[in-house]
mmCIF file of C-alpha atoms in Angstrom:
data_model
loop_
_atom_site.group_PDB
_atom_site.id
_atom_site.type_symbol
_atom_site.label_atom_id
_atom_site.label_comp_id
_atom_site.label_asym_id
_atom_site.label_seq_id
_atom_site.Cartn_x
_atom_site.Cartn_y
_atom_site.Cartn_z
ATOM 1 C CA UNK A 1 0.040 -0.089 -0.234
ATOM 2 C CA UNK A 2 1.173 3.016 -1.891
ATOM 3 C CA UNK A 3 0.642 5.781 1.809
ATOM 4 C CA UNK A 4 1.062 9.843 0.760
ATOM 5 C CA UNK A 5 1.887 12.806 3.085
ATOM 6 C CA UNK A 6 -0.643 16.109 1.318
ATOM 7 C CA UNK A 7 0.309 19.304 3.138
ATOM 8 C CA UNK A 8 -1.491 22.129 3.238
ATOM 9 C CA UNK A 9 -0.374 25.943 3.216
ATOM 10 C CA UNK A 10 -0.926 28.653 5.385
ATOM 11 C CA UNK A 11 2.062 31.377 6.112
ATOM 12 C CA UNK A 12 2.494 31.420 9.942
ATOM 13 C CA UNK A 13 -0.450 28.796 11.066
ATOM 14 C CA UNK A 14 2.157 26.062 8.850
ATOM 15 C CA UNK A 15 3.444 25.763 12.903
ATOM 16 C CA UNK A 16 0.604 23.353 13.374
ATOM 17 C CA UNK A 17 2.381 21.096 10.453
ATOM 18 C CA UNK A 18 5.376 22.222 11.393
ATOM 19 C CA UNK A 19 4.435 20.072 15.303
ATOM 20 C CA UNK A 20 2.979 17.342 12.635
ATOM 21 C CA UNK A 21 5.724 16.519 10.942
ATOM 22 C CA UNK A 22 8.304 16.534 14.153
ATOM 23 C CA UNK A 23 6.157 13.932 16.396
ATOM 24 C CA UNK A 24 6.159 11.960 12.444
ATOM 25 C CA UNK A 25 10.168 12.164 12.381
ATOM 26 C CA UNK A 26 10.348 11.806 16.369
ATOM 27 C CA UNK A 27 8.643 8.199 15.547
ATOM 28 C CA UNK A 28 10.311 8.267 12.075
ATOM 29 C CA UNK A 29 7.217 7.522 10.513
ATOM 30 C CA UNK A 30 8.040 7.728 6.210
ATOM 31 C CA UNK A 31 5.754 7.924 4.319
ATOM 32 C CA UNK A 32 6.328 6.826 0.166
ATOM 33 C CA UNK A 33 5.106 10.531 -1.241
ATOM 34 C CA UNK A 34 5.209 14.223 0.265
ATOM 35 C CA UNK A 35 3.130 16.645 -1.338
ATOM 36 C CA UNK A 36 3.029 20.352 -0.236
ATOM 37 C CA UNK A 37 2.045 23.896 -1.338
ATOM 38 C CA UNK A 38 3.043 27.150 -0.175
ATOM 39 C CA UNK A 39 4.288 26.595 3.599
ATOM 40 C CA UNK A 40 3.223 22.761 3.744
ATOM 41 C CA UNK A 41 5.947 22.851 0.636
ATOM 42 C CA UNK A 42 8.723 24.178 2.864
ATOM 43 C CA UNK A 43 7.674 22.014 5.794
ATOM 44 C CA UNK A 44 7.467 19.559 4.039
ATOM 45 C CA UNK A 45 11.533 19.654 2.590
ATOM 46 C CA UNK A 46 12.672 19.795 5.942
ATOM 47 C CA UNK A 47 10.862 15.900 6.733
ATOM 48 C CA UNK A 48 12.451 14.597 3.483
ATOM 49 C CA UNK A 49 15.293 15.748 4.761
ATOM 50 C CA UNK A 50 14.762 14.918 8.358
ATOM 51 C CA UNK A 51 15.875 18.027 10.004
ATOM 52 C CA UNK A 52 13.686 17.163 13.010
ATOM 53 C CA UNK A 53 12.857 21.073 14.169
ATOM 54 C CA UNK A 54 14.696 22.785 11.409
ATOM 55 C CA UNK A 55 10.599 24.255 10.434
ATOM 56 C CA UNK A 56 10.059 25.596 13.574
ATOM 57 C CA UNK A 57 13.706 26.943 14.736
ATOM 58 C CA UNK A 58 13.030 28.637 10.081
ATOM 59 C CA UNK A 59 9.423 30.366 11.407
ATOM 60 C CA UNK A 60 10.297 31.203 14.846
ATOM 61 C CA UNK A 61 14.005 32.510 14.955
ATOM 62 C CA UNK A 62 13.516 35.190 12.719
ATOM 63 C CA UNK A 63 10.876 37.276 13.996
ATOM 64 C CA UNK A 64 12.233 40.064 15.352
ATOM 65 C CA UNK A 65 14.661 40.304 12.170
ATOM 66 C CA UNK A 66 12.874 42.407 9.284
ATOM 67 C CA UNK A 67 14.482 40.807 6.449
ATOM 68 C CA UNK A 68 12.267 37.760 7.736
ATOM 69 C CA UNK A 69 8.556 39.748 7.681
ATOM 70 C CA UNK A 70 8.157 43.882 7.986
ATOM 71 C CA UNK A 71 6.410 47.236 5.755
ATOM 72 C CA UNK A 72 9.861 46.942 4.205
ATOM 73 C CA UNK A 73 10.619 44.216 2.671
ATOM 74 C CA UNK A 74 7.298 45.124 0.769
ATOM 75 C CA UNK A 75 8.206 48.517 0.784
ATOM 76 C CA UNK A 76 11.672 47.319 -1.177
ATOM 77 C CA UNK A 77 10.493 44.290 -2.796
ATOM 78 C CA UNK A 78 7.138 43.987 -3.637
ATOM 79 C CA UNK A 79 7.020 41.225 -1.049
ATOM 80 C CA UNK A 80 5.979 41.313 2.885
ATOM 81 C CA UNK A 81 8.135 38.415 3.614
ATOM 82 C CA UNK A 82 12.411 38.666 2.578
ATOM 83 C CA UNK A 83 11.773 36.469 -0.011
ATOM 84 C CA UNK A 84 15.567 36.113 -0.972
ATOM 85 C CA UNK A 85 16.689 36.319 2.905
ATOM 86 C CA UNK A 86 14.031 33.251 3.977
ATOM 87 C CA UNK A 87 15.033 31.042 0.957
ATOM 88 C CA UNK A 88 18.151 32.048 0.533
ATOM 89 C CA UNK A 89 20.391 33.377 3.002
ATOM 90 C CA UNK A 90 18.345 31.241 5.190
ATOM 91 C CA UNK A 91 19.209 27.882 4.193
ATOM 92 C CA UNK A 92 23.013 28.355 2.960
ATOM 93 C CA UNK A 93 24.288 29.615 5.027
ATOM 94 C CA UNK A 94 21.979 30.544 8.844
ATOM 95 C CA UNK A 95 20.315 27.182 8.903
ATOM 96 C CA UNK A 96 21.404 25.069 6.067
ATOM 97 C CA UNK A 97 19.369 22.972 4.210
ATOM 98 C CA UNK A 98 20.571 19.341 3.437
ATOM 99 C CA UNK A 99 19.824 18.527 0.164
ATOM 100 C CA UNK A 100 21.306 15.828 -1.030
ATOM 101 C CA UNK A 101 19.780 14.079 2.565
ATOM 102 C CA UNK A 102 16.496 15.330 0.529
ATOM 103 C CA UNK A 103 17.194 13.429 -2.796
ATOM 104 C CA UNK A 104 19.045 10.291 -0.478
ATOM 105 C CA UNK A 105 15.204 9.369 1.061
ATOM 106 C CA UNK A 106 13.238 6.687 -0.458
ATOM 107 C CA UNK A 107 10.976 9.255 0.034
ATOM 108 C CA UNK A 108 8.811 10.734 -3.195
ATOM 109 C CA UNK A 109 8.302 14.659 -2.731
ATOM 110 C CA UNK A 110 6.463 17.180 -4.730
ATOM 111 C CA UNK A 111 6.294 21.232 -4.539
ATOM 112 C CA UNK A 112 2.829 23.104 -5.841
ATOM 113 C CA UNK A 113 3.254 26.354 -7.414
ATOM 114 C CA UNK A 114 0.239 27.692 -9.684
ATOM 115 C CA UNK A 115 1.273 28.715 -13.377
ATOM 116 C CA UNK A 116 0.304 32.221 -13.233
ATOM 117 C CA UNK A 117 -0.488 31.989 -17.671
ATOM 118 C CA UNK A 118 -3.078 29.697 -17.075
ATOM 119 C CA UNK A 119 -3.552 29.422 -13.199
ATOM 120 C CA UNK A 120 -3.304 25.846 -13.385
ATOM 121 C CA UNK A 121 -2.335 23.911 -10.606
ATOM 122 C CA UNK A 122 1.702 22.357 -11.708
ATOM 123 C CA UNK A 123 4.229 19.588 -9.590
ATOM 124 C CA UNK A 124 7.809 19.576 -9.442
ATOM 125 C CA UNK A 125 9.445 16.682 -7.795
ATOM 126 C CA UNK A 126 12.065 16.784 -5.485
ATOM 127 C CA UNK A 127 14.593 16.830 -8.077
ATOM 128 C CA UNK A 128 14.347 20.401 -8.373
ATOM 129 C CA UNK A 129 15.160 22.233 -5.397
ATOM 130 C CA UNK A 130 19.313 20.859 -5.620
ATOM 131 C CA UNK A 131 20.628 23.578 -4.386
ATOM 132 C CA UNK A 132 18.013 26.051 -4.888
ATOM 133 C CA UNK A 133 15.111 26.934 -3.542
ATOM 134 C CA UNK A 134 12.842 29.023 -6.147
ATOM 135 C CA UNK A 135 10.049 27.013 -6.617
ATOM 136 C CA UNK A 136 9.619 26.892 -2.309
ATOM 137 C CA UNK A 137 9.706 30.799 -2.856
ATOM 138 C CA UNK A 138 7.325 30.062 -6.084
ATOM 139 C CA UNK A 139 5.439 28.167 -3.880
ATOM 140 C CA UNK A 140 4.904 30.725 -0.879
ATOM 141 C CA UNK A 141 4.513 33.665 -3.147
ATOM 142 C CA UNK A 142 0.761 35.718 -2.431
ATOM 143 C CA UNK A 143 -0.595 36.967 -5.174
ATOM 144 C CA UNK A 144 0.019 40.323 -5.098
ATOM 145 C CA UNK A 145 2.280 39.810 -1.393
ATOM 146 C CA UNK A 146 5.127 38.470 -2.996
ATOM 147 C CA UNK A 147 5.755 39.119 -6.627
ATOM 148 C CA UNK A 148 5.935 36.477 -9.956
ATOM 149 C CA UNK A 149 8.790 34.373 -9.415
ATOM 150 C CA UNK A 150 9.446 33.026 -13.230
ATOM 151 C CA UNK A 151 11.533 29.155 -12.854
ATOM 152 C CA UNK A 152 12.505 27.629 -16.713
ATOM 153 C CA UNK A 153 11.042 30.304 -18.918
ATOM 154 C CA UNK A 154 7.894 30.335 -16.851
ATOM 155 C CA UNK A 155 6.308 32.129 -14.262
ATOM 156 C CA UNK A 156 4.452 30.920 -11.576
ATOM 157 C CA UNK A 157 3.174 31.833 -7.298
ATOM 158 C CA UNK A 158 1.236 30.170 -4.362
ATOM 159 C CA UNK A 159 0.535 26.509 -4.612
ATOM 160 C CA UNK A 160 -2.223 27.650 -2.685
ATOM 161 C CA UNK A 161 -4.183 29.016 -5.481
ATOM 162 C CA UNK A 162 -4.774 26.157 -7.430
ATOM 163 C CA UNK A 163 -4.511 23.159 -5.989
ATOM 164 C CA UNK A 164 -4.714 24.802 -1.481
ATOM 165 C CA UNK A 165 -4.972 20.688 -0.550
ATOM 166 C CA UNK A 166 -3.939 18.683 -3.523
ATOM 167 C CA UNK A 167 -5.798 15.475 -2.253
ATOM 168 C CA UNK A 168 -6.720 14.867 -6.356
ATOM 169 C CA UNK A 169 -2.285 14.635 -7.038
ATOM 170 C CA UNK A 170 -1.372 12.319 -3.706
ATOM 171 C CA UNK A 171 -4.355 10.004 -6.178
ATOM 172 C CA UNK A 172 -2.890 10.669 -9.221
ATOM 173 C CA UNK A 173 0.387 9.530 -7.865
ATOM 174 C CA UNK A 174 -1.604 6.595 -7.479
ATOM 175 C CA UNK A 175 -0.736 6.492 -2.933
ATOM 176 C CA UNK A 176 -3.670 4.467 -1.517
ATOM 177 C CA UNK A 177 -3.928 6.077 1.586
ATOM 178 C CA UNK A 178 -3.355 9.598 2.570
ATOM 179 C CA UNK A 179 -2.676 11.600 5.583
ATOM 180 C CA UNK A 180 -3.487 15.416 4.924
ATOM 181 C CA UNK A 181 -2.454 18.027 7.618
ATOM 182 C CA UNK A 182 -4.887 20.838 7.506
ATOM 183 C CA UNK A 183 -4.112 24.751 8.878
ATOM 184 C CA UNK A 184 -7.743 25.002 9.433
ATOM 185 C CA UNK A 185 -10.523 23.550 10.862
ATOM 186 C CA UNK A 186 -13.189 20.647 10.307
ATOM 187 C CA UNK A 187 -15.727 23.528 10.501
ATOM 188 C CA UNK A 188 -14.065 26.009 8.032
ATOM 189 C CA UNK A 189 -15.473 27.707 4.654
ATOM 190 C CA UNK A 190 -13.414 29.080 2.674
ATOM 191 C CA UNK A 191 -14.805 33.171 1.773
ATOM 192 C CA UNK A 192 -14.446 34.257 -2.152
ATOM 193 C CA UNK A 193 -11.528 36.583 -2.125
ATOM 194 C CA UNK A 194 -12.536 39.940 -0.637
ATOM 195 C CA UNK A 195 -10.071 42.399 -2.676
ATOM 196 C CA UNK A 196 -10.803 41.068 -6.462
ATOM 197 C CA UNK A 197 -10.689 45.108 -7.965
ATOM 198 C CA UNK A 198 -7.307 44.313 -6.773
ATOM 199 C CA UNK A 199 -6.096 41.272 -7.662
ATOM 200 C CA UNK A 200 -8.228 41.623 -11.245
ATOM 201 C CA UNK A 201 -5.782 45.124 -11.600
ATOM 202 C CA UNK A 202 -3.153 43.411 -11.424
ATOM 203 C CA UNK A 203 -2.676 40.419 -13.063
ATOM 204 C CA UNK A 204 -4.604 42.077 -15.737
ATOM 205 C CA UNK A 205 -2.329 40.467 -18.755
ATOM 206 C CA UNK A 206 -2.672 37.095 -16.598
ATOM 207 C CA UNK A 207 -6.808 35.995 -16.499
ATOM 208 C CA UNK A 208 -6.257 33.337 -16.258
ATOM 209 C CA UNK A 209 -4.275 33.924 -12.705
ATOM 210 C CA UNK A 210 -7.439 36.595 -11.728
ATOM 211 C CA UNK A 211 -10.096 33.647 -12.470
ATOM 212 C CA UNK A 212 -7.522 31.084 -10.396
ATOM 213 C CA UNK A 213 -8.199 33.741 -7.208
ATOM 214 C CA UNK A 214 -12.316 33.759 -7.660
ATOM 215 C CA UNK A 215 -12.319 30.775 -7.662
ATOM 216 C CA UNK A 216 -10.102 29.502 -5.418
ATOM 217 C CA UNK A 217 -13.014 29.710 -2.607
ATOM 218 C CA UNK A 218 -15.055 26.300 -4.914
ATOM 219 C CA UNK A 219 -11.948 24.341 -5.526
ATOM 220 C CA UNK A 220 -11.094 24.782 -1.506
ATOM 221 C CA UNK A 221 -14.154 23.088 -0.598
ATOM 222 C CA UNK A 222 -13.947 20.790 -3.835
ATOM 223 C CA UNK A 223 -11.067 19.603 -2.500
ATOM 224 C CA UNK A 224 -11.563 19.623 1.312
ATOM 225 C CA UNK A 225 -15.429 18.019 -0.072
ATOM 226 C CA UNK A 226 -13.328 15.319 -1.411
ATOM 227 C CA UNK A 227 -10.580 15.069 1.248
ATOM 228 C CA UNK A 228 -13.418 14.092 3.921
ATOM 229 C CA UNK A 229 -15.351 11.604 1.657
ATOM 230 C CA UNK A 230 -12.052 9.629 1.746
ATOM 231 C CA UNK A 231 -12.190 9.995 5.530
ATOM 232 C CA UNK A 232 -14.853 8.335 5.697
ATOM 233 C CA UNK A 233 -14.327 5.228 2.869
ATOM 234 C CA UNK A 234 -11.648 4.609 5.338
ATOM 235 C CA UNK A 235 -9.243 5.951 2.573
ATOM 236 C CA UNK A 236 -7.189 8.878 4.041
ATOM 237 C CA UNK A 237 -6.465 10.428 8.230
ATOM 238 C CA UNK A 238 -6.894 13.493 8.703
ATOM 239 C CA UNK A 239 -4.946 16.202 11.587
ATOM 240 C CA UNK A 240 -6.340 18.901 11.611
ATOM 241 C CA UNK A 241 -6.877 21.335 14.309
ATOM 242 C CA UNK A 242 -9.581 21.171 16.850
ATOM 243 C CA UNK A 243 -10.894 24.166 16.421
ATOM 244 C CA UNK A 244 -10.700 27.811 14.685
ATOM 245 C CA UNK A 245 -7.162 29.379 14.282
ATOM 246 C CA UNK A 246 -7.567 33.125 14.812
ATOM 247 C CA UNK A 247 -4.178 33.624 13.679
ATOM 248 C CA UNK A 248 -3.296 35.220 10.480
ATOM 249 C CA UNK A 249 -1.043 34.318 7.844
ATOM 250 C CA UNK A 250 1.095 37.051 8.214
ATOM 251 C CA UNK A 251 1.168 36.027 12.680
ATOM 252 C CA UNK A 252 4.114 37.586 14.193
ATOM 253 C CA UNK A 253 3.263 36.766 18.155
ATOM 254 C CA UNK A 254 5.888 34.142 19.175
ATOM 255 C CA UNK A 255 3.912 32.582 21.894
ATOM 256 C CA UNK A 256 0.927 31.743 19.867
ATOM 257 C CA UNK A 257 3.018 30.445 17.626
ATOM 258 C CA UNK A 258 4.672 28.073 19.245
ATOM 259 C CA UNK A 259 0.977 26.800 21.241
ATOM 260 C CA UNK A 260 0.457 26.341 17.517
ATOM 261 C CA UNK A 261 3.410 24.377 17.367
ATOM 262 C CA UNK A 262 2.514 22.181 20.663
ATOM 263 C CA UNK A 263 -0.592 22.221 19.844
ATOM 264 C CA UNK A 264 -0.035 20.015 16.592
ATOM 265 C CA UNK A 265 2.674 18.213 17.997
ATOM 266 C CA UNK A 266 -0.126 16.618 21.070
ATOM 267 C CA UNK A 267 -2.883 16.122 18.249
ATOM 268 C CA UNK A 268 -0.394 13.883 15.836
ATOM 269 C CA UNK A 269 1.244 12.458 19.282
ATOM 270 C CA UNK A 270 -2.658 11.281 19.800
ATOM 271 C CA UNK A 271 -3.238 10.153 16.667
ATOM 272 C CA UNK A 272 -0.018 7.720 16.823
ATOM 273 C CA UNK A 273 -0.685 6.340 20.244
ATOM 274 C CA UNK A 274 -3.753 5.347 18.997
ATOM 275 C CA UNK A 275 -2.895 3.465 15.994
ATOM 276 C CA UNK A 276 -4.738 6.121 14.192
ATOM 277 C CA UNK A 277 -1.660 6.859 11.477
ATOM 278 C CA UNK A 278 -1.078 3.977 9.315
ATOM 279 C CA UNK A 279 2.138 2.148 9.536
ATOM 280 C CA UNK A 280 4.060 2.017 6.798
ATOM 281 C CA UNK A 281 6.314 -0.640 5.311
ATOM 282 C CA UNK A 282 9.072 -0.317 2.975
ATOM 283 C CA UNK A 283 11.474 -2.947 1.339
ATOM 284 C CA UNK A 284 13.190 -4.015 3.575
ATOM 285 C CA UNK A 285 12.104 -3.351 6.830
ATOM 286 C CA UNK A 286 8.821 -2.157 8.744
ATOM 287 C CA UNK A 287 7.506 -0.125 10.830
#
């Protein structure tokens, strides 16, 4: 049975996901396939490379650094998050990312982005990340709040726009059972984007990208419906916050973020101890 791990985005709400993934690493749980978008893709990178605690550190250690998240960044680069700092300075110098371990891992790993010209999701394998975090930057580039990222002659933005919970991709990749980590509680209903006039103006040259933003809430609802149907059929395990998360994707309150991380750890631990996380058998060993 092929086990897939699917990770939703959500900016700083991804500290919940980081808590879940660190618990998985503590238990040496390694699925066959991992796919993530936006913050989910970033945390997946540290998970696949086996760097327990790195996702937490790279989100928390630089909260007070204006290069990480500030309005100054937006004025100088067009992004509230300091993309060069986050995706070059941190992984290359401050908290080095283990590219070799990521490539050596038996886990398949894909990063989801949105093609600005088509408005459709595109998925890249982990080999595209070797010593280059451009695709993670693209997957995390929030429309309007971040500039378009160019990669191999194409233009990309936030993977969570076109595939906010890439369940269908995991099924396409042959997964029999999915473990899906959400950063919104089960009752959450996504509203239509509230700044349509702004993004239609920003993306006037890219009407399909504007359309993707117009319909994002509908795609999100369909993906959640599919996910919960799979859960009822016994084909998916859902890990989600027990109550609505009131933090924004730009949250900087250290205490709140730490509590969210602990919540992810605690919930995953309970599911693990209750036997709710499917065991994965790899060639040559078993868990």
